[in-house]
PDB file of C-alpha atoms in Angstrom:
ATOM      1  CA  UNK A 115       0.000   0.000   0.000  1.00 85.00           C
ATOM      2  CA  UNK A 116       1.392   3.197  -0.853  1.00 92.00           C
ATOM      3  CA  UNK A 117       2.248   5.610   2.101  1.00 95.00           C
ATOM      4  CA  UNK A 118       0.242   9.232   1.158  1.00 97.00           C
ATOM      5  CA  UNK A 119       2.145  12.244   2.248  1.00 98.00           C
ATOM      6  CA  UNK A 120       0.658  16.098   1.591  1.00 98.00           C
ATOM      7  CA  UNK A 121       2.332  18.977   1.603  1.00 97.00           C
ATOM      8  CA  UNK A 122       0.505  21.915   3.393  1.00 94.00           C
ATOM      9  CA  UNK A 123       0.302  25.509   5.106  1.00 90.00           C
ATOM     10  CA  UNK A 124      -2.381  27.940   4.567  1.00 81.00           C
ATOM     11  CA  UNK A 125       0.397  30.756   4.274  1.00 78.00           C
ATOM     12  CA  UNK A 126       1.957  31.112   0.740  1.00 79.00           C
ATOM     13  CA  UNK A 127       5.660  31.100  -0.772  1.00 82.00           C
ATOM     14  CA  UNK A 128       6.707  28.544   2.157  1.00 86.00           C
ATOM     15  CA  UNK A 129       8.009  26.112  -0.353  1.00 90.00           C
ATOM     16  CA  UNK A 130       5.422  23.388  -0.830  1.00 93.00           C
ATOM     17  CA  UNK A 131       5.599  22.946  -4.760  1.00 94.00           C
ATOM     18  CA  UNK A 132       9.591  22.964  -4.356  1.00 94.00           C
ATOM     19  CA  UNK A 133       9.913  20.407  -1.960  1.00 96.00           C
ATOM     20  CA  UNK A 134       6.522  18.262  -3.685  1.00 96.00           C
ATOM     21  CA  UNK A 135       8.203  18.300  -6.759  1.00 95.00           C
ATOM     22  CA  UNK A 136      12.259  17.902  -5.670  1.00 96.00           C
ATOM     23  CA  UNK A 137      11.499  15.087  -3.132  1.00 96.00           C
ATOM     24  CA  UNK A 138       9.619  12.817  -4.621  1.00 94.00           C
ATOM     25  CA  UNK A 139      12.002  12.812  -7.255  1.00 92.00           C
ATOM     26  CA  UNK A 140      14.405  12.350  -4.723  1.00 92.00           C
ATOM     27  CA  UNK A 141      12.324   8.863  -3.396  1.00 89.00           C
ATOM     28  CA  UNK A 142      12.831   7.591  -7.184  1.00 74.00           C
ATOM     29  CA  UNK A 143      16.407   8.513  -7.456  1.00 65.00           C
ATOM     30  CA  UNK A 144      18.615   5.141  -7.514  1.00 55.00           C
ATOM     31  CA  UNK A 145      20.699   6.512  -5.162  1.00 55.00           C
ATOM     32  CA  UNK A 146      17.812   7.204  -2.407  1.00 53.00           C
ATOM     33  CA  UNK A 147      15.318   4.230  -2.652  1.00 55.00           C
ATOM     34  CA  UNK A 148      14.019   3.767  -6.379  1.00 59.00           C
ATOM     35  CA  UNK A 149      10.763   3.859  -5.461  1.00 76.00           C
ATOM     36  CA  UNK A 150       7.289   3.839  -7.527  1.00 91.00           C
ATOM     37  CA  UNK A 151       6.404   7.391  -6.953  1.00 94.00           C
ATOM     38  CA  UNK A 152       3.044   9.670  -8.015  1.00 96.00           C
ATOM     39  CA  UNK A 153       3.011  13.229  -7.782  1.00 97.00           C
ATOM     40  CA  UNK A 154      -0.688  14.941  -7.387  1.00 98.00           C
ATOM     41  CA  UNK A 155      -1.060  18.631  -8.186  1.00 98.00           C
ATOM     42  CA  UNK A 156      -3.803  19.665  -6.179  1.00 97.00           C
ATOM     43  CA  UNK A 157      -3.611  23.415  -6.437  1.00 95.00           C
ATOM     44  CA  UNK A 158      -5.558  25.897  -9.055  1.00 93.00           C
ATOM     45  CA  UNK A 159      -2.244  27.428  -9.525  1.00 93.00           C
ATOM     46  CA  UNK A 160      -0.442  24.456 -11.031  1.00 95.00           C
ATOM     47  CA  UNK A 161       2.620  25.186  -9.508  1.00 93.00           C
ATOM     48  CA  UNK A 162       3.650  21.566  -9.873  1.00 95.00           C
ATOM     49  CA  UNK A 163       2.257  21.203 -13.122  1.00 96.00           C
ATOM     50  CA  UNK A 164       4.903  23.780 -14.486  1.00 94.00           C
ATOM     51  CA  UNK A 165       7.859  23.000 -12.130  1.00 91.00           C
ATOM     52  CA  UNK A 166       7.401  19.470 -14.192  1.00 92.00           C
ATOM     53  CA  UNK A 167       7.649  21.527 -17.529  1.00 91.00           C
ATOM     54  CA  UNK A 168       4.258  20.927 -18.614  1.00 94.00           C
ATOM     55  CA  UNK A 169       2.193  24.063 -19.589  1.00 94.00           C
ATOM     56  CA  UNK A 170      -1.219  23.970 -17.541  1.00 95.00           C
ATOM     57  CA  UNK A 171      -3.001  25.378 -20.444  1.00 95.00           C
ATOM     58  CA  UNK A 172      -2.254  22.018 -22.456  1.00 96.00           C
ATOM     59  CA  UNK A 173      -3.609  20.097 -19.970  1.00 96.00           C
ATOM     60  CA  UNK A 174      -6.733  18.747 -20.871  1.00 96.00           C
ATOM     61  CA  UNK A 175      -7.363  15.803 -18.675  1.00 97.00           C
ATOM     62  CA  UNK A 176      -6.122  15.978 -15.237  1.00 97.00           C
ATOM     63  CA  UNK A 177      -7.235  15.772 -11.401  1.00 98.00           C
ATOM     64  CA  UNK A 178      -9.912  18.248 -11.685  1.00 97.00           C
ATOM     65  CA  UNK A 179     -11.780  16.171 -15.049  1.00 97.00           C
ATOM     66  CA  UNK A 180     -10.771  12.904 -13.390  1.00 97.00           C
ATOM     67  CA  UNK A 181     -12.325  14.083 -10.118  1.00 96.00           C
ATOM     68  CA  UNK A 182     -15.588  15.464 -11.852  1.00 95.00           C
ATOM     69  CA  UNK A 183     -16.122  12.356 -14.050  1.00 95.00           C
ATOM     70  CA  UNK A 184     -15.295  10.494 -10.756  1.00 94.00           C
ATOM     71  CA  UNK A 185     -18.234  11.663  -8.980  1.00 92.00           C
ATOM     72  CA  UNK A 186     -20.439  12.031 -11.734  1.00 91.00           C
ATOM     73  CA  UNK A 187     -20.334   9.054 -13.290  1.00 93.00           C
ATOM     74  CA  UNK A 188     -18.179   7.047 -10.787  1.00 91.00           C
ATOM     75  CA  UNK A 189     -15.441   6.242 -13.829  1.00 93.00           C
ATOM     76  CA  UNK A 190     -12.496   8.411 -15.133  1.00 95.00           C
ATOM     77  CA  UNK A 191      -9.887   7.947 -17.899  1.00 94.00           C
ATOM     78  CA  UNK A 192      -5.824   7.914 -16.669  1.00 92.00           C
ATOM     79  CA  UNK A 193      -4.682  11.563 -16.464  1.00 95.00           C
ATOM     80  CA  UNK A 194      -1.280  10.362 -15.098  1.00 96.00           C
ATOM     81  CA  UNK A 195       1.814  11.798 -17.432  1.00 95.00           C
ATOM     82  CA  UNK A 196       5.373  10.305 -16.741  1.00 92.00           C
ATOM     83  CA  UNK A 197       8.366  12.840 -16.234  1.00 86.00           C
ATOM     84  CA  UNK A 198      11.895  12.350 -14.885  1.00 83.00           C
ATOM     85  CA  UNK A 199      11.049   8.790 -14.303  1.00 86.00           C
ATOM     86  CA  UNK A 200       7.842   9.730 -11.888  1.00 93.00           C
ATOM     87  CA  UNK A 201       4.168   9.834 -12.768  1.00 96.00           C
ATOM     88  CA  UNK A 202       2.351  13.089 -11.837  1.00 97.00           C
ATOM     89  CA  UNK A 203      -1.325  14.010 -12.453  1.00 98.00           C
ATOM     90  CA  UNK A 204      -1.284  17.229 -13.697  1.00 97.00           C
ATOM     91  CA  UNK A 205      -3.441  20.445 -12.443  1.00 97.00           C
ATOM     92  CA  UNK A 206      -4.793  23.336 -14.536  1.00 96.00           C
ATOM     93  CA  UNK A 207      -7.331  26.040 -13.996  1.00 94.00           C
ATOM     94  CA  UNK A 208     -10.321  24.237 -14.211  1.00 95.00           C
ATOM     95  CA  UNK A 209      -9.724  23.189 -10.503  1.00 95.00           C
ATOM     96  CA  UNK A 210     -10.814  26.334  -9.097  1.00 92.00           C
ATOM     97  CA  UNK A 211     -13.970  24.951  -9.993  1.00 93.00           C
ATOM     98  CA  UNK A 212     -13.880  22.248  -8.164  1.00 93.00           C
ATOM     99  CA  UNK A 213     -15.057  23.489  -4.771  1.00 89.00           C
ATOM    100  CA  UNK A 214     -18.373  24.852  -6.324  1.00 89.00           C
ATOM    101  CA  UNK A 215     -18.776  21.233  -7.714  1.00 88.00           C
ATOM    102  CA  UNK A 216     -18.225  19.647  -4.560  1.00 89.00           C
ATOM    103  CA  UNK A 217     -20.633  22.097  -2.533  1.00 83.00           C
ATOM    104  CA  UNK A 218     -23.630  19.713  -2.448  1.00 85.00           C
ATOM    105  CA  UNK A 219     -21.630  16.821  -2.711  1.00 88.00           C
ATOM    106  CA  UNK A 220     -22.364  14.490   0.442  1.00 87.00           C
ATOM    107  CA  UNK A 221     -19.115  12.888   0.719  1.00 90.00           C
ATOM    108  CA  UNK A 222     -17.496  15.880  -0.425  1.00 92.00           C
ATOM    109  CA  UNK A 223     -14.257  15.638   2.059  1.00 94.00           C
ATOM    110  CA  UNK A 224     -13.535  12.822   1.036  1.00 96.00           C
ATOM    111  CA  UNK A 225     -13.979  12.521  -2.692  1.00 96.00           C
ATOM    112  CA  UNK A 226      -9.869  12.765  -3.324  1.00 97.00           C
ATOM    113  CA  UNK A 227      -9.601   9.360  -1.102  1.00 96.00           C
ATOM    114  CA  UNK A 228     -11.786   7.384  -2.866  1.00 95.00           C
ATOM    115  CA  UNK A 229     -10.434   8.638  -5.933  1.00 95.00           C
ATOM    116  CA  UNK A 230      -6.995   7.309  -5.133  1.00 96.00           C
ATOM    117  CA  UNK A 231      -7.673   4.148  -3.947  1.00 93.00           C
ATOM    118  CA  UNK A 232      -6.776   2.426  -7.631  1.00 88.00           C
ATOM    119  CA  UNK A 233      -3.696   3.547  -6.980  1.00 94.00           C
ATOM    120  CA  UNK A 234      -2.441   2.401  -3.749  1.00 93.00           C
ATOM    121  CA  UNK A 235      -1.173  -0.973  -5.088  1.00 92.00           C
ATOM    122  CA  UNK A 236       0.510   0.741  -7.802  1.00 93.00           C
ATOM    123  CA  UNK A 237       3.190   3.253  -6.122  1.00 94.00           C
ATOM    124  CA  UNK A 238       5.241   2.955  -3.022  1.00 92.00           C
ATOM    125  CA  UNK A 239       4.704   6.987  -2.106  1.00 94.00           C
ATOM    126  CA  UNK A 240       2.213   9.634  -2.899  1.00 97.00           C
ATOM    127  CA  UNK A 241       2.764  12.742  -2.622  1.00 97.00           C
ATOM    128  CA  UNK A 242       0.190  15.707  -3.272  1.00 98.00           C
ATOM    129  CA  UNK A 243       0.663  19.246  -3.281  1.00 97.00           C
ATOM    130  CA  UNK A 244      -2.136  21.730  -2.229  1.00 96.00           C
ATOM    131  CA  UNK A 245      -3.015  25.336  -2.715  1.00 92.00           C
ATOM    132  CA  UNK A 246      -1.982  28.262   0.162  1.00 87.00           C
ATOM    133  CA  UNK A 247      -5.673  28.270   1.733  1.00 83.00           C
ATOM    134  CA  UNK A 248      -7.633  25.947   4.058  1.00 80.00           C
ATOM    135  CA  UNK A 249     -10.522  25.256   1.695  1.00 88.00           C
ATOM    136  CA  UNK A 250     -12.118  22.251   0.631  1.00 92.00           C
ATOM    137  CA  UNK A 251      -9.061  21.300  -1.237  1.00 94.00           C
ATOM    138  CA  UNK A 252      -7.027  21.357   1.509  1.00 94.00           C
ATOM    139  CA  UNK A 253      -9.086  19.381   3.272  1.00 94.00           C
ATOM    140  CA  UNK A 254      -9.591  16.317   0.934  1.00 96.00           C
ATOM    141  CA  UNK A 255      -5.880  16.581   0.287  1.00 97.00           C
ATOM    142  CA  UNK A 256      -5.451  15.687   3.932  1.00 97.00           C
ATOM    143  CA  UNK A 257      -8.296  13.387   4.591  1.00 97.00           C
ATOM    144  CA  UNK A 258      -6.548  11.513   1.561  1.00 97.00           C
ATOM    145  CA  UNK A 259      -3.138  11.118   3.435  1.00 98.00           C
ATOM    146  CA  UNK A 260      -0.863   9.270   6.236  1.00 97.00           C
ATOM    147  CA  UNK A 261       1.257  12.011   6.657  1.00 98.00           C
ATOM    148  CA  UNK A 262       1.181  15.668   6.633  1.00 97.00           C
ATOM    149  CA  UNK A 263       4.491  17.638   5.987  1.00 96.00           C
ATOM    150  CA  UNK A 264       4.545  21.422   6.938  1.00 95.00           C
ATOM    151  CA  UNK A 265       7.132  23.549   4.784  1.00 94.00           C
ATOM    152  CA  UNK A 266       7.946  26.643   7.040  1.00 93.00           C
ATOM    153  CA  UNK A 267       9.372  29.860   6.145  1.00 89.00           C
ATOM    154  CA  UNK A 268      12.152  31.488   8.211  1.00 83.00           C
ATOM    155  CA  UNK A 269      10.291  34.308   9.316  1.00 82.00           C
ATOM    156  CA  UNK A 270       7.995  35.040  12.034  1.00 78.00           C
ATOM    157  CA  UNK A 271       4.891  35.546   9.959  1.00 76.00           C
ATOM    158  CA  UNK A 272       5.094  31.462   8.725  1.00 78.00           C
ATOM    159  CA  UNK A 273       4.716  31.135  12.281  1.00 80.00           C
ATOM    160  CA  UNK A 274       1.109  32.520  12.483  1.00 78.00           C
ATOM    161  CA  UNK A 275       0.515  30.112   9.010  1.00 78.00           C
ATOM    162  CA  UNK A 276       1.395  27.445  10.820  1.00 86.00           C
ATOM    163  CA  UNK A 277      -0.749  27.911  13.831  1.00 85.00           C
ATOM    164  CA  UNK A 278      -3.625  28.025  11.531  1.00 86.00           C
ATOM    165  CA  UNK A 279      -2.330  24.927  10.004  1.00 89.00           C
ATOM    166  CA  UNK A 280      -2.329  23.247  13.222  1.00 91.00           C
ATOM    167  CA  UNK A 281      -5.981  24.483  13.781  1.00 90.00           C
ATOM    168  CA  UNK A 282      -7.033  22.419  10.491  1.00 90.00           C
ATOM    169  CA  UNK A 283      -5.102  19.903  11.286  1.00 93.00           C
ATOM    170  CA  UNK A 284      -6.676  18.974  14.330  1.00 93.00           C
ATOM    171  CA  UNK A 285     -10.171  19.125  13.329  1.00 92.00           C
ATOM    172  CA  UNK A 286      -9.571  17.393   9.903  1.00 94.00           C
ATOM    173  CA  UNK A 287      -7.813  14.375  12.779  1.00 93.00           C
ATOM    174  CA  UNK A 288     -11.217  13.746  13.896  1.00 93.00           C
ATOM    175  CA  UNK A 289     -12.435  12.691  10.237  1.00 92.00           C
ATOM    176  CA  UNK A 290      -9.143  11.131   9.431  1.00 95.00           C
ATOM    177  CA  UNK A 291      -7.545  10.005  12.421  1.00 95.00           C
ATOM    178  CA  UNK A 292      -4.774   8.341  10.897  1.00 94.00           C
ATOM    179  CA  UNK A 293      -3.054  11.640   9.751  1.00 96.00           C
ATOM    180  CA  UNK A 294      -0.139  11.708  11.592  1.00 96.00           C
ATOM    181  CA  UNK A 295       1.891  14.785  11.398  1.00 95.00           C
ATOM    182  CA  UNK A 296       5.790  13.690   9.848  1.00 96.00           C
ATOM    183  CA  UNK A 297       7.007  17.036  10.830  1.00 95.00           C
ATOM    184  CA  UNK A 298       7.894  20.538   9.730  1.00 96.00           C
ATOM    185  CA  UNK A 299      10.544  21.451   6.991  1.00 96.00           C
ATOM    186  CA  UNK A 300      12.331  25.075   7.491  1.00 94.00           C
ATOM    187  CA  UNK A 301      12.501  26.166   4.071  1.00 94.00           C
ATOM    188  CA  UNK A 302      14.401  29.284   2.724  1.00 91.00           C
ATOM    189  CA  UNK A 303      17.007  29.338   5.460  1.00 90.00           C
ATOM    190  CA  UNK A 304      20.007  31.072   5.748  1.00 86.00           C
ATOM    191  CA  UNK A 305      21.466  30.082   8.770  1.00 81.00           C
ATOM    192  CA  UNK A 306      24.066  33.223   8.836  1.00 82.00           C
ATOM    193  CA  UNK A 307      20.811  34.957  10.136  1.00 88.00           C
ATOM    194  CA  UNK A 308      19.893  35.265  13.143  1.00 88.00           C
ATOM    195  CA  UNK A 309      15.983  35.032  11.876  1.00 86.00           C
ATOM    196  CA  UNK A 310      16.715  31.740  10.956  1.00 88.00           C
ATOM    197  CA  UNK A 311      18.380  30.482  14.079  1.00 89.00           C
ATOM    198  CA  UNK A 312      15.624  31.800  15.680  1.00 89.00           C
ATOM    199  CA  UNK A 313      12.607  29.980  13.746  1.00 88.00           C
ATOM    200  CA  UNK A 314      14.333  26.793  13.614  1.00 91.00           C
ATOM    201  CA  UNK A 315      15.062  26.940  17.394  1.00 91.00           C
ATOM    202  CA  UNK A 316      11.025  27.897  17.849  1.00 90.00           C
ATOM    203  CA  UNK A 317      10.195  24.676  15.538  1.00 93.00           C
ATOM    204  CA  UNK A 318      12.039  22.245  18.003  1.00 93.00           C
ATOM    205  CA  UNK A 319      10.740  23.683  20.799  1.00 92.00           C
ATOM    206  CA  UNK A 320       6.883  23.227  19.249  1.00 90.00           C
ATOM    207  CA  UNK A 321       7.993  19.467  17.718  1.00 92.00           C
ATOM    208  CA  UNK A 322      11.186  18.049  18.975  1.00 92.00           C
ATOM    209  CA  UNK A 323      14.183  17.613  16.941  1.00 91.00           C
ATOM    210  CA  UNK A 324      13.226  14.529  15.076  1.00 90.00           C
ATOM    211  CA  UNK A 325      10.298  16.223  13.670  1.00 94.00           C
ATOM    212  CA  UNK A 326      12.053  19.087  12.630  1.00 96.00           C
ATOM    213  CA  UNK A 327      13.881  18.063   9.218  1.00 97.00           C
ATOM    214  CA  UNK A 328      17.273  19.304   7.901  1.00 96.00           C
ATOM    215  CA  UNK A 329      16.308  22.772   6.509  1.00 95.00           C
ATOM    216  CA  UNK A 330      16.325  23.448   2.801  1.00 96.00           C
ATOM    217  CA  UNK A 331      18.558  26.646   2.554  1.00 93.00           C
ATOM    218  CA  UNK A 332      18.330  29.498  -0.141  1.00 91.00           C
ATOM    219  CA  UNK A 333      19.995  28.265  -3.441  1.00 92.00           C
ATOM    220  CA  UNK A 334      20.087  29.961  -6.771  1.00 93.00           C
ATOM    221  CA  UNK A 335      19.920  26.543  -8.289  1.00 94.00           C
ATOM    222  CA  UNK A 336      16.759  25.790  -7.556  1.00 92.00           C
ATOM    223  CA  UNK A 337      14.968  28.806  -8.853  1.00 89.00           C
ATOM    224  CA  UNK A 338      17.245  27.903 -12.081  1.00 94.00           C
ATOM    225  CA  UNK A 339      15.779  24.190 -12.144  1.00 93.00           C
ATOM    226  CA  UNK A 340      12.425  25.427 -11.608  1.00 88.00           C
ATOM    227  CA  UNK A 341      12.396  27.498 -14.932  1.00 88.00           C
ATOM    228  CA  UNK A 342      13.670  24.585 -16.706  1.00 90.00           C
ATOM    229  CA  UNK A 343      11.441  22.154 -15.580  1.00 89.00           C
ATOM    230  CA  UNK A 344      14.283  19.379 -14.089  1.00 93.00           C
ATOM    231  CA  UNK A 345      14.692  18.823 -10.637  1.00 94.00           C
ATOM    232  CA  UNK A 346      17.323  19.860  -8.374  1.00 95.00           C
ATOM    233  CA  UNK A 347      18.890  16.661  -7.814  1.00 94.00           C
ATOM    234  CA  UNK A 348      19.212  16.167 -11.720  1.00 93.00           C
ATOM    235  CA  UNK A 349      19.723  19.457 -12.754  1.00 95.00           C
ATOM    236  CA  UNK A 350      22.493  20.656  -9.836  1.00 96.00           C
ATOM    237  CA  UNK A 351      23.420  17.293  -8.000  1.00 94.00           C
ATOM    238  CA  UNK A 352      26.841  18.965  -6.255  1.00 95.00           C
ATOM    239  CA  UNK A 353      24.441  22.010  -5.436  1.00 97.00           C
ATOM    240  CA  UNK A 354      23.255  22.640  -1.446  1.00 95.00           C
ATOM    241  CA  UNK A 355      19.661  21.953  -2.520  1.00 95.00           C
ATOM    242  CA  UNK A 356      20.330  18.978  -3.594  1.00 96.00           C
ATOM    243  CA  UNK A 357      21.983  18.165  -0.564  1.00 96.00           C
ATOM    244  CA  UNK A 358      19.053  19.627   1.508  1.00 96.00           C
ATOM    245  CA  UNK A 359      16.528  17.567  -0.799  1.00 96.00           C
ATOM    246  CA  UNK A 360      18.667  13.882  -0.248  1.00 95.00           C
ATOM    247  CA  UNK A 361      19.070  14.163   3.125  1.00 96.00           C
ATOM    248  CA  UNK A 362      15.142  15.381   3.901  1.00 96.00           C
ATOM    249  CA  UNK A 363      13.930  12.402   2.037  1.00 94.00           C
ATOM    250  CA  UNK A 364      16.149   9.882   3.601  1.00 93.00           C
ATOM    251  CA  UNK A 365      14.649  11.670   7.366  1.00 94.00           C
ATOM    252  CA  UNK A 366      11.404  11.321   6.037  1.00 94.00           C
ATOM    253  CA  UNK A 367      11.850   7.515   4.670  1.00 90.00           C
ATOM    254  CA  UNK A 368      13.341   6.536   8.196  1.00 90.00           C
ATOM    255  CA  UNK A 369      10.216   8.011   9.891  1.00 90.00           C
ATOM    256  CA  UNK A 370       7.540   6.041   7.667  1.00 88.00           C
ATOM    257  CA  UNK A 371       9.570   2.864   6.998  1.00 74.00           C
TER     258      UNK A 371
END
């Protein structure tokens, strides 16, 4: 069965599409764990969508269709596209739709689950990206999941976002109570600052140290591998992103293994 991890916080620009996209690539690198791994962009925006090079616009089949035909007809075709040796199921503007279509909708928390059940057999992680809000989305993303991940910002305000997260968190535990929370990743560190020092030391003292993963510092490189659509650990593999992205996943794999 494959182990469903989301990537969430209401506040935006903390790093979810970077670290959805760069670490499951990292799972299916050979020198990680070669795993089967799919990629789910949940978010209007289809941040994810274009980090994997594929232009939203062209997308004419993917979660939001397969989600619609899903409860409307209880069938859907295969929106899944392989890239960089990963399958991802693509997002494109049609998905902030999806919350009007899902208003009257009686199991409407939950229609993302069900969806995904076909493919629990078929990959070894899951990993979905969601939009910066705490909407209905948001909320089947992590009724969907085993494991939320919380990408933090190093700066005080990522602190409120993640309060709020919390919030959600807890009431979405009593409709999924098997959502346990992996942990939060600092994201956009530079730990010269004393900002960063700071937020990291505030994380531990909210989580513990083994919930607080290795931080992802600030690296050119992976605003460069962004625009080109490759991820960081194929496109800079020597860079400290890269570094940052390998050693999250293996803290991440020896939590859930």
């Amino acid at each position: 069965m494959a182990k469903v991890i989301v990537l969430a916080n209401r506040k935006g620009g903390s790093g979810k599409t970077t670290l959805a996209f760069n670490l499951s690539h990292a799972f299916k690198s050979k020198k990680t764990f070669s795993e089967k791994i799919l990629l789910i962009d949940f978010d209007s925006q289809a941040h994810s969508t274009v980090y994997a090079g594929i232009n939203p616009f062209d997308v004419k089949y993917g979660i939001y269709e397969m989600i619609v035909d899903y409860i409307n007809t209880g069938k859907y075709k295969d929106g899944k596209i392989s890239m960089h040796n990963i399958d991802i199921i693509p997002s494109n503007q049609n998905l902030a739709a999806l919350e009007i279509e899902l208003a009257h909708h009686e199991e409407r928390n939950f229609v993302l689950k069900d969806l995904i059940i076909d493919f629990h057999n078929e990959y070894d992680y899951i990993f979905i990206d969601t939009p910066p809000s705490l909407g209905l989305l948001t909320i089947n993303a992590l009724n969907a999941s085993d494991y939320l991940l919380i990408p933090v910002k190093s700066d005080f305000l990522s602190l409120v976002g993640l309060s709020q997260m919390m919030e959600i968190y807890y009431k979405v535990n009593v409709e999924n109570p098997n959502l346990k929370i992996l942990g939060v990743i600092p994201t956009m560190v530079d730990k010269r600052t004393k900002i960063s020092k700071e937020i990291i030391g505030e994380l531990k003292k909210i989580f513990g140290d083994k919930k607080v993963f290795t931080p992802l510092r600030n690296d050119v490189k992976l605003i460069e591998s962004s625009s080109h659509g490759i991820p960081i650990i194929k496109y800079a593999p020597k860079s400290r992103a890269s570094s940052d992205i390998k050693k999250i996943a293996k803290e991440i794999q020896e939590l859930i293994k």
